[in-house]
JSON list of C-alpha atoms in Angstrom, two decimals:
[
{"chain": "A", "resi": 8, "resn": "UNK", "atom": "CA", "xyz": [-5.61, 18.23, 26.08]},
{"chain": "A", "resi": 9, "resn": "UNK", "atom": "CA", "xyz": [-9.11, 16.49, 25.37]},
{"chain": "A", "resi": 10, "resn": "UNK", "atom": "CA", "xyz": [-10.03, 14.75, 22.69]},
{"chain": "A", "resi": 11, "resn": "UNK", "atom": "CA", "xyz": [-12.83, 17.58, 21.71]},
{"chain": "A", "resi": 12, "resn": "UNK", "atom": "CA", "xyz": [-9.37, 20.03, 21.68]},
{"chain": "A", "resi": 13, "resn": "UNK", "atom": "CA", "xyz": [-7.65, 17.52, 19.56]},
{"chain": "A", "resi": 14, "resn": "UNK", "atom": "CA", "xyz": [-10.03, 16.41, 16.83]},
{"chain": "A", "resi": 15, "resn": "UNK", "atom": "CA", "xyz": [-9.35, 19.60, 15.03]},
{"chain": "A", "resi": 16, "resn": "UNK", "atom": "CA", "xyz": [-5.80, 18.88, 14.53]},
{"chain": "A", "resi": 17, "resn": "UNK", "atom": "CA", "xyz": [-4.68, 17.08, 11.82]},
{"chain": "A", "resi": 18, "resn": "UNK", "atom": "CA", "xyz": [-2.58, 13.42, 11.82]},
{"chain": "A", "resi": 19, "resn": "UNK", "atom": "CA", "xyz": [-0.12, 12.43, 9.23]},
{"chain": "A", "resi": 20, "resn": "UNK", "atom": "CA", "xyz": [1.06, 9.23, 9.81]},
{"chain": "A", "resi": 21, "resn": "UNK", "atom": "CA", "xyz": [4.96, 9.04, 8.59]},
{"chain": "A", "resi": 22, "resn": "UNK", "atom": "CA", "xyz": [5.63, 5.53, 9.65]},
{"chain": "A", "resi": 23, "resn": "UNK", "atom": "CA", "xyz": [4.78, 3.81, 6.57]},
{"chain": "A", "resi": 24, "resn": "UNK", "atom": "CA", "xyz": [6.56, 0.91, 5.11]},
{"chain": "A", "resi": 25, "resn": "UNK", "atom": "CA", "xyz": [8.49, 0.84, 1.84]},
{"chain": "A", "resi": 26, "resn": "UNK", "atom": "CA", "xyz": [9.42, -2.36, 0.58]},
{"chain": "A", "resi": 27, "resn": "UNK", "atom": "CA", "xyz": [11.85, -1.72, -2.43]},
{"chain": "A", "resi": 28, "resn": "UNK", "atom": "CA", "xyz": [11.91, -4.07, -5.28]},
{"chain": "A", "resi": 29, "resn": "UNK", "atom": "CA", "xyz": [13.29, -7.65, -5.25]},
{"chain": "A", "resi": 30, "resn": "UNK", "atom": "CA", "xyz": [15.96, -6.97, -7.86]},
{"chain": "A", "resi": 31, "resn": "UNK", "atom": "CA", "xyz": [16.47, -3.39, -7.16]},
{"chain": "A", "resi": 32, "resn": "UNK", "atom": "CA", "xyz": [20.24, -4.10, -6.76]},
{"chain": "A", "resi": 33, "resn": "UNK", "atom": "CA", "xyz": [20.88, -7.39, -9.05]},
{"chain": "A", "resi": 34, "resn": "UNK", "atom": "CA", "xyz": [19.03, -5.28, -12.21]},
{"chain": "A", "resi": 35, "resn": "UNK", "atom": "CA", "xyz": [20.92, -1.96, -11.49]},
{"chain": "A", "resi": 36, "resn": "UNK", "atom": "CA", "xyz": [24.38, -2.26, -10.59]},
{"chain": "A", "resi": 37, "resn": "UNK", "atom": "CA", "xyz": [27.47, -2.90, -13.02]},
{"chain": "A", "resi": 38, "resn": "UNK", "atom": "CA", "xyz": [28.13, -6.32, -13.38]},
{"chain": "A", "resi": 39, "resn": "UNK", "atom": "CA", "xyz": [31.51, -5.85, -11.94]},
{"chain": "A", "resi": 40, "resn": "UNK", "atom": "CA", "xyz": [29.98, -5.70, -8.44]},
{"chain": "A", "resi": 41, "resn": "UNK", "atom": "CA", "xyz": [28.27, -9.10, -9.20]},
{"chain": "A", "resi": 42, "resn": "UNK", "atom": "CA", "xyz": [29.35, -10.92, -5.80]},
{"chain": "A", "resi": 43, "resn": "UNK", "atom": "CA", "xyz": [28.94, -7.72, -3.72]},
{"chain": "A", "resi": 44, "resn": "UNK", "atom": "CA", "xyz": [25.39, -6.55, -4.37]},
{"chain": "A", "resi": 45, "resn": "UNK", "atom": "CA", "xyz": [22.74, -7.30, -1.75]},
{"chain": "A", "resi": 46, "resn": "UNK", "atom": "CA", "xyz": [20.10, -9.90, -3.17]},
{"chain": "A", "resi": 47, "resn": "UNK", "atom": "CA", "xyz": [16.87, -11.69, -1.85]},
{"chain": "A", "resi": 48, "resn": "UNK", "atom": "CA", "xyz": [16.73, -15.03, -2.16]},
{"chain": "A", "resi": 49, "resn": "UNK", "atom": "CA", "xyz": [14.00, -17.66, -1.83]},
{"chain": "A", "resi": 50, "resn": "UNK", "atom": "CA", "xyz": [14.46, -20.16, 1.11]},
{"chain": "A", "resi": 51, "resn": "UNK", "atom": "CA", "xyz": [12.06, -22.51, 1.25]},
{"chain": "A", "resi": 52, "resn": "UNK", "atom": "CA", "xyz": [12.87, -23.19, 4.88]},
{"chain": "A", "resi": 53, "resn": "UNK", "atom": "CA", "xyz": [12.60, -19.86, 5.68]},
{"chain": "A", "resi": 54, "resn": "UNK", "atom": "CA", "xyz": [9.99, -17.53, 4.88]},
{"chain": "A", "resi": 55, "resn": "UNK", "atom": "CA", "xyz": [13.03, -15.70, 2.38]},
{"chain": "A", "resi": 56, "resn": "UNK", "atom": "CA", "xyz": [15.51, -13.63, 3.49]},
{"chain": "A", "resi": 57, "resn": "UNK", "atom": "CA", "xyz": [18.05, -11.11, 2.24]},
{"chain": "A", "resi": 58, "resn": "UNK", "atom": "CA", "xyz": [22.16, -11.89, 1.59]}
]
């Protein structure tokens, strides 16, 4: 197909990036899962990092 046959058809990009929020899990879970609940943490060392 050439691009003249092409430029008529639409593109929808559907790789796009969602970064959720920092304390999506900390600020919504009971606080019985405390300890289990994935957080993000600042590491000064490393450019942050999830745990």
């Amino acid at each position: 197909m050439s691009v003249a046959a092409t430029s008529s058809i639409p593109i929808i990009d559907v790789d796009s990036h969602f970064t959720e929020p920092a304390d999506l899990w900390t600020s919504r879970a009971p606080s019985r899962f405390d300890d289990g609940v994935p957080r993000l943490i600042d590491d000064p060392e490393n450019e942050g990092g999830q745990c």
